[in-house]
Amino acid sequence: MPKDVIKSADRVFGVLELFRDQQAPLTATEICKYLSYPKSSADALLKSLVSLGYLTLDSNTMRYFPSLRVTQLGEWLPRLLLGEGDTLSMLDELHKFTGETITLCMPNGLAMQFITVIPGTFPISLTIREGQTIPIFATAVGIAQLATRSTEDIQKLAQRANRRTTRTDERVDIDVLKAEIETARSNGYVEAYDRVLTDTGAIAMALPMSQLDRTLVVAVGGLSERIKTNRTQIIQKMRQAVWQLGHSEAS
Amino acid sequence: MPKDVIKSADRVFGVLELFRDQQAPLTATEICKYLSYPKSSADALLKSLVSLGYLTLDSNTMRYFPSLRVTQLGEWLPRLLLGEGDTLSMLDELHKFTGETITLCMPNGLAMQFITVIPGTFPISLTIREGQTIPIFATAVGIAQLATRSTEDIQKLAQRANRRTTRTDERVDIDVLKAEIETARSNGYVEAYDRVLTDTGAIAMALPMSQLDRTLVVAVGGLSERIKTNRTQIIQKMRQAVWQLGHSEAS
DNA sequence: TTGTATATTTCATATATATGAATTACACTA
DNA sequence: TAGTGTAATTCATATATATGAAATATACAA
């Protein structure tokens, strides 16, 4: 567990993630086994989740299962962040076309967070875990996201990042950043090779603006050489797919 | 806060519910105000949720907002519990037709839990809070749900409930219960007037079987006299709406 | 009905978290 | 640049939670 995370909070999501992955009712003992919790701790937590209405318990089988109130916590988000388009279909389309790892990210503090990852089909593919984060300043997805913001906002963020870090090699060179942003805005996409992730190339594009100042980014990533070789087709397909997303009607 | 609920668990959902209701980025101070948390407690929790990837932080505005990972926790549930039909539209349709309070419940232990509540349009309407629970044995929605289970399961549940209660007036009369189940199965709906809720009448129907043994129930509820007066039309409309739901194609 | 195995609950204690006051950081204005 | 107001962080202490062992409950088979 990451340091400085409240244990119960981590466990709440651990339980919900387990159900999301298993998609079946589970007993307390099964949940304990999967998540390596002490029995009485898990029991207290599960009872809390039932009292709060987020888990249901079948009193005959003693199996727990999430309630639809879990769905209600998050079902309102896609429309605000993604609009009416079918983003998942778009990601699948990119995946079918390229065979590479397709990712959807959203900005989070000084990082980009991977929301959705569709793994590449090649033996050598970019491997990223959903939920993982990556720096916002030195990556294709980060630059693509920053390019959607005002120059003023970007400058404030860079200054804040520089205040926070003590290591000189982590400092953001604002002039270099500005140039990259310019290129990104001009091209409508960002390419990055062998940067934060070794041997990895990525081409990133911002999605049509969300209703909030949290523009999401889609990226195609994989072995640098392969991405470079196919860059023209990848960029073309991404442009088409993102354009289509922005012009889909409410379904 | 309900007794015996872990404080942090309650607060995790409190934060997510706040965002679901507000649908806008919020600062830590705003969240503190809305939820009445001490600042340092809320800060620790918010930082945990960010570390876990469920909240995002805009470092310029210092505003938090949920990430799409919250959506992923619950978006898989409706298909398993409700099938492919558009249940919300069905509830809206019933609401337009009857003007009464429409509820969607799922079973939880020895109770039925209200997942969705569309308030009635009459000055005197049934008022129920989403998340609230009601006993499974003495209510229209409870009987409707139990009627979808085997006689054996129902008997075990009743015995378990009777073991648990000490009050004789709360004991389940298994013969009365069996008769009510019979009537429910025969009619395809359940009516109850002036039972657990004073002056309240309700007509309940089970939804087409979910893929799990957790059949949900829809109910029309309101002032007993009004429900009685309109019972024929209500039952007819509910039958039609529920049938249509069970025969909708994958969209 | 009795015995056995597994699940659930209880309890004393160790560890984690919550709290409010104090301190530090940051943004904005003059 | 300096001052002010607000936000964020830190810290000592009180309270809540986690834990593992023990006790109790439940289900099932003989």
mmCIF file of N, CA and C in Angstrom, chain B residues 3 13-14 28 44 61 73 79 120 143 164 180 209:
data_model
loop_
_atom_site.group_PDB
_atom_site.id
_atom_site.type_symbol
_atom_site.label_atom_id
_atom_site.label_comp_id
_atom_site.label_asym_id
_atom_site.label_seq_id
_atom_site.Cartn_x
_atom_site.Cartn_y
_atom_site.Cartn_z
ATOM 1 N N LYS B 3 -24.285 3.545 13.807
ATOM 2 C CA LYS B 3 -23.327 2.961 14.742
ATOM 3 C C LYS B 3 -22.583 1.811 14.070
ATOM 4 N N PHE B 13 -17.213 7.423 1.135
ATOM 5 C CA PHE B 13 -18.444 7.525 0.350
ATOM 6 C C PHE B 13 -19.071 8.905 0.464
ATOM 7 N N GLY B 14 -18.920 9.524 1.616
ATOM 8 C CA GLY B 14 -19.426 10.890 1.788
ATOM 9 C C GLY B 14 -18.835 11.835 0.758
ATOM 10 N N ALA B 28 -10.577 21.618 -0.884
ATOM 11 C CA ALA B 28 -10.617 20.899 0.396
ATOM 12 C C ALA B 28 -11.478 21.658 1.402
ATOM 13 N N ALA B 44 -6.126 14.572 4.946
ATOM 14 C CA ALA B 44 -5.489 13.251 4.915
ATOM 15 C C ALA B 44 -6.297 12.290 4.053
ATOM 16 N N THR B 61 -5.858 25.214 -9.268
ATOM 17 C CA THR B 61 -7.041 25.692 -8.557
ATOM 18 C C THR B 61 -7.198 25.028 -7.192
ATOM 19 N N LEU B 73 -15.702 1.369 -11.106
ATOM 20 C CA LEU B 73 -16.076 0.529 -9.965
ATOM 21 C C LEU B 73 -17.489 -0.006 -10.070
ATOM 22 N N ARG B 79 -25.680 -4.211 -16.085
ATOM 23 C CA ARG B 79 -25.894 -5.308 -17.028
ATOM 24 C C ARG B 79 -26.184 -6.601 -16.281
ATOM 25 N N GLY B 120 -42.866 11.529 -5.864
ATOM 26 C CA GLY B 120 -44.188 11.754 -6.432
ATOM 27 C C GLY B 120 -44.448 13.236 -6.693
ATOM 28 N N ILE B 143 -42.031 -8.768 -0.324
ATOM 29 C CA ILE B 143 -42.758 -9.968 -0.748
ATOM 30 C C ILE B 143 -42.548 -10.232 -2.236
ATOM 31 N N ARG B 164 -32.991 -14.280 15.067
ATOM 32 C CA ARG B 164 -32.307 -13.048 15.383
ATOM 33 C C ARG B 164 -33.125 -12.098 16.265
ATOM 34 N N GLU B 180 -48.888 -15.233 1.377
ATOM 35 C CA GLU B 180 -48.626 -13.988 0.637
ATOM 36 C C GLU B 180 -47.773 -14.249 -0.588
ATOM 37 N N MET B 209 -35.683 -11.483 -14.296
ATOM 38 C CA MET B 209 -34.592 -12.044 -13.504
ATOM 39 C C MET B 209 -33.223 -11.542 -13.923
#
